[in-house]
XYZ file of C-alpha atoms in Angstrom:
713
model
C 31.174 151.084 53.351
C 32.198 152.029 56.872
C 34.583 154.727 55.575
C 31.879 156.107 53.325
C 29.443 156.212 56.258
C 31.953 158.165 58.358
C 32.536 160.639 55.524
C 28.778 161.151 55.076
C 28.341 161.703 58.836
C 31.148 164.259 58.954
C 29.737 166.024 55.914
C 26.306 166.151 57.528
C 27.780 167.642 60.689
C 29.546 170.359 58.678
C 26.303 171.156 56.909
C 24.552 171.616 60.230
C 27.346 173.870 61.485
C 27.199 176.095 58.389
C 23.427 176.237 58.505
C 23.412 176.984 62.220
C 25.965 179.762 61.749
C 23.898 181.325 58.940
C 20.743 181.240 61.089
C 22.658 182.732 64.031
C 23.964 185.559 61.808
C 20.448 186.229 60.538
C 19.158 186.467 64.104
C 22.048 188.749 65.106
C 21.354 191.068 62.155
C 17.678 191.110 63.120
C 18.560 192.116 66.685
C 20.998 194.770 65.440
C 18.405 196.241 63.123
C 15.622 196.133 65.716
C 17.904 197.825 68.253
C 18.570 200.680 65.816
C 14.854 200.928 64.954
C 14.061 201.101 68.680
C 16.706 203.823 69.052
C 14.979 205.861 66.343
C 11.526 205.305 67.755
C 12.613 206.107 71.331
C 14.922 208.913 70.130
C 18.004 207.451 71.864
C 21.015 208.875 70.040
C 23.609 206.604 71.624
C 21.955 203.557 70.088
C 21.913 205.158 66.656
C 25.458 206.573 66.679
C 27.234 204.578 69.432
C 29.905 207.322 69.785
C 28.999 211.043 69.873
C 30.105 212.736 66.680
C 30.290 209.468 64.702
C 27.954 208.814 61.743
C 24.614 207.308 62.722
C 22.816 204.268 61.343
C 19.966 205.468 59.136
C 16.455 204.248 59.856
C 16.277 202.550 56.420
C 19.645 200.897 57.110
C 18.252 199.452 60.331
C 15.157 198.320 58.439
C 17.366 196.630 55.806
C 19.244 194.796 58.572
C 15.927 193.502 59.912
C 14.711 192.424 56.460
C 18.066 190.923 55.420
C 18.479 189.067 58.717
C 15.030 187.494 58.462
C 15.654 186.676 54.786
C 19.019 185.037 55.531
C 17.683 182.922 58.406
C 14.513 181.762 56.615
C 16.425 180.967 53.399
C 18.043 178.013 55.173
C 14.670 176.419 56.001
C 13.191 173.865 53.614
C 9.464 174.632 53.807
C 8.012 176.545 50.886
C 6.506 179.252 53.107
C 9.958 180.073 54.478
C 11.402 180.355 50.979
C 8.575 182.719 50.044
C 9.234 184.761 53.182
C 12.959 184.877 52.416
C 12.228 186.042 48.870
C 9.948 188.849 50.119
C 12.400 190.019 52.793
C 15.500 189.939 50.608
C 13.623 191.518 47.706
C 12.344 194.374 49.916
C 15.822 195.113 51.285
C 17.311 195.029 47.766
C 14.581 197.388 46.514
C 15.265 199.929 49.313
C 19.021 199.792 48.612
C 18.535 200.094 44.852
C 16.232 203.083 45.246
C 18.819 204.793 47.450
C 21.607 204.188 44.939
C 19.460 205.554 42.117
C 18.675 208.617 44.210
C 22.365 209.200 44.922
C 23.284 208.799 41.265
C 20.528 211.066 39.907
C 19.666 213.684 42.532
C 22.805 214.022 44.627
C 23.866 214.347 48.231
C 21.371 216.939 49.459
C 18.293 214.787 48.950
C 17.253 211.902 51.203
C 13.762 211.246 49.977
C 14.176 207.458 50.180
C 15.309 207.734 53.802
C 12.519 210.163 54.673
C 9.833 208.160 52.880
C 9.287 205.893 55.917
C 10.927 207.722 58.813
C 8.824 210.867 58.514
C 5.697 208.903 59.351
C 7.096 207.461 62.638
C 9.919 209.810 63.680
C 9.509 213.494 64.647
C 11.038 215.811 62.008
C 13.112 217.731 64.559
C 14.846 214.503 65.727
C 15.514 213.578 62.103
C 17.057 217.000 61.515
C 19.116 216.653 64.719
C 20.565 213.253 63.792
C 20.794 213.875 60.051
C 22.692 211.544 57.700
C 21.112 208.746 55.734
C 22.019 205.467 54.035
C 25.486 205.803 52.503
C 26.312 204.533 48.991
C 28.655 201.838 50.359
C 25.905 200.611 52.701
C 23.339 200.629 49.895
C 25.753 198.711 47.658
C 26.263 196.059 50.362
C 22.541 195.454 50.852
C 21.866 195.461 47.104
C 24.481 192.898 46.011
C 24.086 190.739 49.129
C 20.316 190.403 48.815
C 20.476 189.925 45.051
C 22.890 187.007 45.547
C 20.510 185.605 48.167
C 17.595 185.840 45.724
C 19.684 184.210 43.012
C 20.546 181.242 45.220
C 16.879 180.829 46.156
C 15.648 180.599 42.576
C 18.644 179.617 40.401
C 20.696 176.692 41.630
C 23.389 176.480 38.974
C 26.526 178.479 39.883
C 24.476 180.566 42.370
C 26.545 179.286 45.307
C 29.742 180.499 43.648
C 28.193 183.938 43.030
C 27.025 184.143 46.635
C 30.454 183.119 47.902
C 32.162 185.803 45.813
C 29.586 188.371 46.937
C 30.191 187.454 50.569
C 33.911 188.187 50.155
C 33.080 191.620 48.691
C 30.622 192.406 51.507
C 33.137 191.356 54.182
C 35.824 193.445 52.461
C 33.640 196.588 52.366
C 32.778 196.190 56.021
C 36.417 195.681 57.020
C 37.455 198.737 55.021
C 35.005 200.856 56.981
C 36.115 199.407 60.329
C 39.786 199.856 59.472
C 39.099 203.438 58.413
C 37.546 204.191 61.797
C 40.633 202.753 63.503
C 43.064 204.765 61.357
C 40.840 207.832 61.150
C 40.813 207.597 57.358
C 37.387 209.004 56.526
C 37.584 207.944 52.876
C 37.168 204.306 53.952
C 33.715 204.672 55.531
C 32.511 207.790 53.687
C 32.501 207.611 49.907
C 32.706 211.161 48.617
C 30.379 213.831 50.005
C 27.578 211.376 50.787
C 26.372 209.863 54.032
C 28.893 207.638 55.827
C 28.665 204.036 57.035
C 28.237 203.903 60.807
C 30.502 201.809 63.031
C 27.852 199.266 63.918
C 26.702 199.267 60.277
C 30.238 198.294 59.255
C 30.300 195.571 61.922
C 26.907 194.340 60.796
C 28.152 194.283 57.209
C 31.060 191.999 58.142
C 28.664 189.755 60.035
C 26.244 189.736 57.080
C 29.017 188.708 54.669
C 30.098 185.931 57.024
C 26.534 184.606 57.154
C 26.280 184.617 53.346
C 29.595 182.760 53.144
C 28.419 180.126 55.632
C 25.180 179.718 53.685
C 27.069 179.179 50.415
C 29.199 176.513 52.116
C 26.033 174.936 53.502
C 24.683 174.607 49.961
C 27.951 173.027 48.803
C 29.456 171.570 51.953
C 31.737 168.849 50.593
C 35.466 169.664 50.948
C 34.839 173.243 52.068
C 36.833 175.363 54.462
C 38.975 173.373 56.839
C 40.179 176.403 58.863
C 38.099 179.038 60.723
C 37.056 181.984 58.593
C 38.370 184.483 61.143
C 41.981 183.603 60.256
C 41.918 185.010 56.678
C 39.580 187.759 57.919
C 42.129 188.813 60.551
C 44.892 188.775 57.932
C 42.730 190.875 55.638
C 41.885 193.403 58.374
C 45.508 193.677 59.484
C 46.650 194.141 55.908
C 44.193 196.966 55.387
C 45.335 198.711 58.571
C 48.960 198.478 57.477
C 47.963 199.614 54.005
C 46.360 202.751 55.381
C 49.426 203.516 57.490
C 51.954 202.716 54.704
C 50.635 204.465 51.591
C 53.430 203.210 49.371
C 51.816 199.744 49.511
C 54.978 197.735 50.243
C 54.240 196.154 53.618
C 50.611 195.338 52.802
C 51.718 193.255 49.813
C 53.716 191.036 52.164
C 50.659 190.590 54.408
C 48.236 189.863 51.560
C 50.384 186.973 50.329
C 49.576 184.866 53.443
C 45.916 185.723 52.905
C 46.037 184.152 49.435
C 48.025 181.215 50.764
C 45.327 180.493 53.377
C 43.268 179.214 50.425
C 45.380 176.057 50.641
C 43.325 175.105 53.713
C 40.046 175.572 51.869
C 38.426 172.778 49.895
C 37.082 175.202 47.298
C 39.568 175.373 44.435
C 38.353 178.872 43.547
C 39.259 180.211 47.004
C 42.707 181.589 45.981
C 41.108 183.525 43.126
C 38.442 184.889 45.471
C 41.088 185.940 47.973
C 43.161 187.550 45.219
C 40.086 189.477 44.128
C 39.416 190.599 47.714
C 43.055 191.660 48.140
C 42.929 193.619 44.882
C 39.830 195.464 46.112
C 41.603 196.189 49.394
C 44.657 197.489 47.515
C 42.524 199.795 45.397
C 40.430 201.071 48.285
C 43.522 201.487 50.457
C 45.005 203.613 47.685
C 41.950 205.846 47.308
C 41.320 206.096 51.046
C 44.268 208.441 51.714
C 45.757 211.546 50.160
C 48.909 211.081 48.126
C 52.103 213.030 47.728
C 52.463 214.081 44.104
C 56.153 213.141 44.069
C 55.467 209.523 45.144
C 52.108 209.132 43.346
C 53.322 207.122 40.359
C 55.750 205.176 42.479
C 52.852 204.067 44.719
C 50.765 203.131 41.677
C 53.647 201.016 40.365
C 54.085 199.362 43.773
C 50.416 198.490 44.041
C 50.299 197.236 40.452
C 53.285 194.963 41.070
C 51.715 193.802 44.354
C 48.391 192.998 42.655
C 50.122 191.145 39.807
C 52.183 189.148 42.311
C 49.085 188.272 44.308
C 47.273 187.079 41.197
C 50.310 185.065 40.086
C 50.467 183.375 43.485
C 46.692 182.827 43.406
C 46.888 181.165 39.978
C 49.737 178.922 41.119
C 47.795 177.963 44.256
C 44.703 177.368 42.130
C 46.505 174.916 39.832
C 48.222 173.293 42.799
C 44.844 172.744 44.485
C 43.338 171.481 41.258
C 46.116 168.930 40.831
C 45.782 167.919 44.463
C 42.044 167.545 43.963
C 42.603 165.330 40.928
C 45.143 163.263 42.847
C 42.755 162.959 45.771
C 39.965 161.918 43.411
C 42.188 159.240 41.910
C 43.265 158.149 45.381
C 39.647 157.816 46.480
C 38.776 155.965 43.286
C 41.759 153.652 43.707
C 40.882 153.121 47.364
C 37.315 152.214 46.433
C 38.629 149.835 43.776
C 41.018 148.191 46.239
C 38.292 147.883 48.862
C 35.802 146.455 46.383
C 38.023 144.006 44.507
C 37.450 140.313 45.307
C 41.223 139.709 45.272
C 43.432 140.450 48.243
C 45.622 143.549 47.722
C 48.584 143.894 50.075
C 51.132 146.724 49.960
C 54.579 146.333 51.556
C 57.698 148.489 51.699
C 61.266 147.539 50.837
C 61.802 145.958 54.229
C 58.768 143.695 53.824
C 56.574 145.624 56.286
C 52.852 145.593 55.477
C 51.493 149.084 54.720
C 48.019 148.280 53.384
C 45.636 145.355 53.855
C 42.297 145.452 52.018
C 39.008 143.780 53.123
C 39.471 140.853 50.718
C 42.837 140.150 52.376
C 41.112 140.232 55.765
C 38.593 137.648 54.607
C 41.242 135.483 52.930
C 43.857 135.370 55.700
C 41.652 135.926 58.750
C 43.635 138.922 60.068
C 42.381 142.448 60.654
C 44.406 145.435 59.341
C 45.366 146.314 62.924
C 46.953 142.871 63.293
C 48.983 143.061 60.062
C 49.908 146.664 59.251
C 53.399 147.364 60.559
C 54.387 143.679 60.684
C 56.463 141.642 58.240
C 54.657 140.081 55.299
C 56.173 136.682 56.040
C 53.598 136.244 58.809
C 51.236 135.257 55.993
C 53.643 132.655 54.565
C 54.261 129.016 55.489
C 57.635 127.334 55.189
C 59.829 127.462 53.154
C 58.597 130.877 51.943
C 58.587 132.216 55.517
C 62.336 131.721 55.939
C 63.363 132.674 52.401
C 61.436 135.943 52.013
C 63.808 138.275 53.891
C 66.727 136.870 51.908
C 64.932 137.549 48.641
C 64.256 141.179 49.618
C 67.883 141.646 50.669
C 69.044 140.170 47.359
C 66.694 142.490 45.465
C 67.916 145.599 47.315
C 71.539 144.578 46.699
C 71.356 143.544 43.035
C 68.003 144.818 41.719
C 67.325 141.368 40.246
C 63.622 140.694 39.881
C 62.714 137.052 40.308
C 58.964 137.236 40.813
C 58.096 140.910 40.201
C 55.870 141.288 37.164
C 55.052 137.576 37.101
C 52.218 135.469 38.451
C 53.312 132.567 40.613
C 51.449 129.832 42.424
C 52.678 129.635 46.031
C 51.136 128.925 49.427
C 49.647 131.203 52.065
C 48.920 130.690 55.722
C 45.694 131.752 57.378
C 45.377 133.052 60.924
C 44.159 129.588 61.920
C 47.397 128.050 60.620
C 45.779 126.433 57.587
C 48.023 126.447 54.493
C 46.246 127.025 51.182
C 47.320 127.595 47.539
C 47.368 131.138 46.139
C 48.265 132.971 42.937
C 50.475 136.021 43.606
C 51.201 138.855 41.175
C 53.642 141.492 42.451
C 54.458 144.879 40.945
C 56.967 147.492 42.107
C 55.927 151.143 42.360
C 58.494 153.920 42.784
C 57.438 156.675 45.204
C 60.109 159.323 45.413
C 63.357 157.693 46.414
C 61.735 154.537 47.765
C 59.782 151.630 46.354
C 56.662 149.894 47.482
C 55.430 146.525 46.311
C 51.794 145.834 45.529
C 50.777 142.200 45.692
C 47.501 140.913 44.254
C 46.645 137.597 45.863
C 43.959 135.172 44.688
C 42.793 132.140 46.637
C 42.947 129.203 44.205
C 41.884 126.489 46.635
C 38.800 125.683 44.577
C 40.816 125.711 41.349
C 43.362 123.361 42.901
C 40.574 121.024 43.972
C 39.112 121.113 40.459
C 42.514 120.407 38.918
C 42.917 117.474 41.283
C 39.492 116.188 40.289
C 40.398 116.605 36.615
C 43.627 114.669 37.133
C 41.679 111.905 38.858
C 39.116 111.880 36.066
C 41.832 111.779 33.404
C 43.510 108.876 35.201
C 40.181 107.059 35.321
C 39.600 107.799 31.624
C 43.035 106.453 30.782
C 42.253 103.305 32.760
C 38.859 103.004 31.063
C 40.488 103.525 27.640
C 43.082 100.857 28.328
C 40.341 98.533 29.540
C 38.251 99.293 26.459
C 41.188 98.627 24.152
C 41.845 95.343 25.943
C 38.147 94.472 25.740
C 38.043 95.264 22.019
C 41.112 93.161 21.463
C 39.540 90.303 23.404
C 36.331 90.779 21.426
C 38.213 90.569 18.149
C 39.907 87.401 19.296
C 36.618 85.999 20.549
C 34.837 86.847 17.302
C 37.584 85.277 15.248
C 37.781 82.162 17.401
C 34.010 81.896 17.684
C 33.515 82.263 13.956
C 36.294 79.748 13.252
C 34.934 77.257 15.765
C 31.367 77.725 14.544
C 32.249 77.494 10.874
C 34.014 74.146 11.278
C 30.932 72.182 12.534
C 28.760 74.105 10.083
C 30.962 73.030 7.207
C 30.812 69.452 8.585
C 27.014 69.546 8.639
C 26.960 71.012 5.140
C 29.435 68.536 3.689
C 27.889 65.460 5.325
C 24.458 66.536 4.167
C 25.748 66.873 0.597
C 27.477 63.490 0.844
C 24.254 61.864 2.008
C 22.373 63.430 -0.882
C 24.960 62.364 -3.401
C 25.373 58.783 -2.063
C 21.956 57.883 -0.713
C 19.485 60.132 -2.551
C 18.123 57.135 -4.469
C 17.617 55.171 -1.234
C 15.762 57.973 0.615
C 12.146 58.868 0.237
C 10.990 62.292 -0.861
C 10.667 63.621 2.685
C 14.219 62.559 3.599
C 15.655 64.278 0.532
C 13.704 67.440 1.350
C 15.012 67.493 4.898
C 18.623 67.039 3.786
C 18.278 69.890 1.288
C 16.817 72.016 4.056
C 19.776 71.160 6.294
C 22.187 72.272 3.561
C 20.454 75.620 3.136
C 20.282 76.266 6.926
C 23.993 75.542 7.362
C 24.761 77.958 4.529
C 22.567 80.621 6.122
C 24.161 80.033 9.495
C 27.593 80.603 7.973
C 26.387 83.891 6.476
C 25.050 85.004 9.877
C 28.378 84.214 11.503
C 30.242 86.147 8.795
C 27.927 89.148 9.171
C 28.277 89.123 12.938
C 32.045 89.076 12.624
C 31.959 91.907 10.087
C 29.664 94.021 12.297
C 31.925 93.576 15.324
C 34.886 94.928 13.355
C 33.015 97.639 11.480
C 33.007 100.152 14.364
C 36.702 99.822 15.179
C 38.449 99.809 11.843
C 39.942 103.086 10.655
C 38.273 104.756 7.676
C 40.397 105.292 4.585
C 38.925 108.677 3.643
C 39.648 110.598 0.474
C 37.763 112.838 -1.943
C 35.461 110.599 -3.957
C 33.097 111.052 -6.905
C 29.762 109.630 -5.681
C 28.494 109.275 -9.252
C 31.280 106.789 -9.994
C 30.413 104.777 -6.877
C 26.754 104.537 -7.912
C 27.629 103.562 -11.464
C 30.024 100.877 -10.181
C 27.307 99.438 -7.888
C 24.759 99.395 -10.730
C 27.253 97.657 -12.988
C 27.805 94.839 -10.469
C 24.042 94.376 -10.090
C 23.312 94.113 -13.805
C 22.043 90.513 -13.615
C 19.631 91.281 -10.750
C 18.319 94.344 -12.555
C 17.631 92.302 -15.694
C 15.866 89.541 -13.760
C 13.603 91.994 -11.943
C 13.172 94.388 -14.895
C 14.428 97.119 -12.552
C 16.020 100.437 -13.388
C 18.367 102.711 -11.392
C 18.633 106.411 -12.349
C 20.687 109.309 -11.000
C 18.469 112.324 -10.346
C 20.648 115.379 -10.917
C 24.332 115.903 -10.193
C 25.979 114.074 -7.297
C 28.831 115.971 -5.570
C 32.294 114.840 -4.604
C 32.681 114.133 -0.885
C 35.459 113.070 1.470
C 34.616 109.521 2.555
C 35.733 105.896 2.728
C 34.840 104.814 -0.813
C 34.543 101.021 -0.176
C 32.292 101.595 2.816
C 30.092 104.072 0.947
C 29.886 101.596 -1.936
C 28.463 99.100 0.535
C 25.880 101.699 1.670
C 24.573 102.272 -1.863
C 24.677 98.524 -2.687
C 22.537 97.644 0.344
C 20.026 100.439 -0.219
C 19.631 99.713 -3.938
C 19.412 95.951 -3.357
C 16.672 96.356 -0.745
C 14.788 98.789 -2.988
C 14.673 96.112 -5.725
C 14.169 92.999 -3.589
C 11.273 94.378 -1.536
C 9.370 95.835 -4.470
C 5.982 94.569 -5.639
C 5.910 96.575 -8.864
C 6.444 94.932 -12.246
C 9.064 97.542 -13.128
C 10.944 98.592 -9.985
C 12.454 102.083 -10.227
C 15.227 103.385 -7.980
C 16.331 107.019 -8.166
C 19.434 108.401 -6.437
C 19.943 112.118 -5.861
C 21.315 114.938 -3.726
C 19.665 117.894 -1.913
C 21.431 121.066 -0.715
C 18.727 121.588 1.892
C 16.115 119.208 3.204
C 13.044 119.913 5.357
C 11.383 116.778 6.691
C 7.751 116.069 7.414
C 8.475 116.489 11.148
C 10.134 119.896 10.583
C 13.742 118.756 10.961
C 16.244 120.489 8.690
C 19.368 119.056 7.108
C 21.887 120.153 4.502
C 23.919 118.194 1.951
C 21.571 115.185 1.917
C 21.751 112.101 -0.331
C 18.628 110.054 -1.005
C 17.693 106.653 -2.452
C 14.033 106.506 -3.517
C 12.022 103.507 -4.732
C 8.460 102.846 -5.910
C 8.000 99.696 -3.820
C 5.632 98.594 -1.084
C 6.539 101.190 1.496
C 7.265 100.650 5.188
C 4.712 101.381 7.946
C 5.703 104.104 10.412
C 5.949 101.738 13.392
C 8.745 99.754 11.720
C 10.997 102.692 10.780
C 13.405 101.879 13.613
C 13.069 98.080 13.592
C 14.522 97.770 10.118
C 17.898 99.044 11.381
C 18.242 96.315 14.020
C 20.679 93.549 13.187
C 19.124 90.366 11.713
C 15.676 92.038 11.875
C 13.618 91.318 8.702
C 10.045 92.491 8.239
C 9.365 89.915 5.513
C 11.096 87.539 3.194
C 12.047 88.676 -0.258
C 11.857 86.472 -3.277
C 15.560 85.833 -2.698
C 15.323 85.600 1.069
C 17.918 82.871 1.266
C 20.525 85.372 0.043
C 20.170 87.793 2.980
C 20.484 87.828 6.748
C 18.708 91.097 7.646
C 21.944 92.864 8.639
C 22.304 95.121 5.585
C 20.596 98.237 6.985
C 22.418 97.756 10.271
C 25.688 97.920 8.334
C 24.438 100.997 6.472
C 23.613 102.915 9.664
C 26.937 101.944 11.238
C 28.966 103.110 8.236
C 27.096 106.425 8.021
C 27.544 106.972 11.768
C 31.294 106.397 11.319
C 31.174 109.267 8.804
C 29.477 111.465 11.485
C 26.292 111.345 9.478
C 22.675 110.361 10.001
C 20.166 108.195 8.128
C 16.390 108.317 8.219
C 13.490 107.493 5.925
C 10.122 108.685 4.765
C 7.687 106.120 3.413
C 4.123 105.767 2.191
C 2.625 102.276 2.136
C 1.922 101.219 -1.429
C 3.776 104.195 -2.931
C 7.397 103.610 -2.000
C 10.187 104.574 0.406
C 12.935 107.193 0.418
C 16.080 106.756 2.479
C 17.948 110.012 3.293
C 21.445 110.233 4.723
C 24.153 112.795 5.402
C 27.908 112.482 5.585
C 29.778 114.563 8.158
C 26.766 116.419 9.559
C 23.745 115.253 11.494
C 20.301 116.639 11.200
C 19.521 119.603 13.455
C 18.128 118.354 16.737
C 18.778 114.700 15.867
C 21.378 112.157 16.929
C 22.469 109.311 14.739
C 22.678 105.893 16.293
C 26.152 104.459 16.231
């Protein structure tokens, strides 16, 4: 961010310089024009001609300088009124110049109606006749194209800066041609044909005008513009033209124009070499037509100038592509620099001797060093032992053998902060060849938090292993306890049962009715107690025994259960039907048999109808009364008493019975508890829907719970 701020500040300063130069040029042109206007009004010839016998600056030329200068200066101001003023001034100057060019093209050299249109109202006719002259075609061309480019940039943004920049080169070239022609006394340079000539101060003003337009175009697009003063290529151009006029064969000037094209290397604008080549070509052509030629060397000079122009354009194209490639490389360098500065990982670049060459902000934050403290020093300053001592040896081994031990790999090592703290890091190193040398780019990531998390995970895993071992030991102890407890409980229970039976068999005739009843009751309670102990032992083992799963036909299981219950069904006049097709599922068949046996038995036992009916079926998709959804659902439905809503959970508690059945002595109230446990072992769920007086339906899944529900284990 700091680098970007510096770049923006420098760019802003350049913009102000270009803008200030353009305003200064506009003011200078205004003063030049007003001076010439004053010379006309006061009839001072020296101001108009500067040197006796030299062409004078026409009154309309002076007026165009005033208008163009005001237009150039106000075009750099942001307010709308200034833009309107610039448009009016530049448009007026362009109109005067265009009218003069039309007059020259249609009427000829002897008419100066455009010049006389204004001057005759303010200047005495005899002074006009004494001074003579008028606006020359080269002067009119300069004001026309320069002001048109200014108007274009004011009202058409796209590509207008490029057009104005090219126009400025042409304007500067035309002015330099005229000045050089005065120096070499080559009249063809400042006087085109038999028409009025460009005055000395007009030529100087033209060069200044072109420079102001060029500065304004750079102000509009200031980024990466000229990095050398404009007067350097201008001086080369002027010198080349002078030599060209003195050496008509065009050999020496070609040598001088080559440096002019090469100066484009110091300009940020990639089109600069093409612009300079264009300007040099114009200079070559005008230098050729500015002097008289010997007929014997005429074609030789044409060939020389053609070869010179082709060479200049070839060099310009090569420079153009060189600058374009450099621009692309610079763009990639800036993009890579921004990426390196913005990445959260430390990026450190070292050379083959281990000296740090680059140190990004993330590396500063990670190691606590500033770039000034690290760049130029050995990378091992960031390493603790043993890496600190071994690093130079590794680099020496790599330079000697080329063996890559860590290059291209990611390794976990240790780093050392400025404070001396050692911390774990991940390092990935890659080698980059640059010419005949290599640099090494290291991407470093602080993994202190990851190391702490791994340590916590190891601790948690160790605790889980300890908990698992403790749980296994506890389960083993529970199995032993259940076995011992059941064995120890069963022995006195059998004693109570047997002694009660012996008393009934031996002393039934000696006991009264109440004594016999109590002994019979004692027999039944001991039998029930034994069943409770057996069920408790079975329940304790049910959750820990492995399931023997295999693909099973549920229809066969149901039919087998119904077959074993044939006597009960006949006694209760009950009927069990299969509603639809039951699928094959992967399950523990004996356990699932127990599920269906318990559900069917309860549906018959707790049924107040004269003809109990139990239907068993399967649903692909089930939507409950509470909106829950399930798939692949089995159901067992009866037409019995129904179960009130408040007891839907109580019935699954072990030894919990809502009421006694007609065969209550045969059950302990643990059947539905076993059912839920077995289904939970199959990763399923069981629930019911019931209507009091109409019956109950038990639903269960195998291998998939209801959406949004959890089965109790």
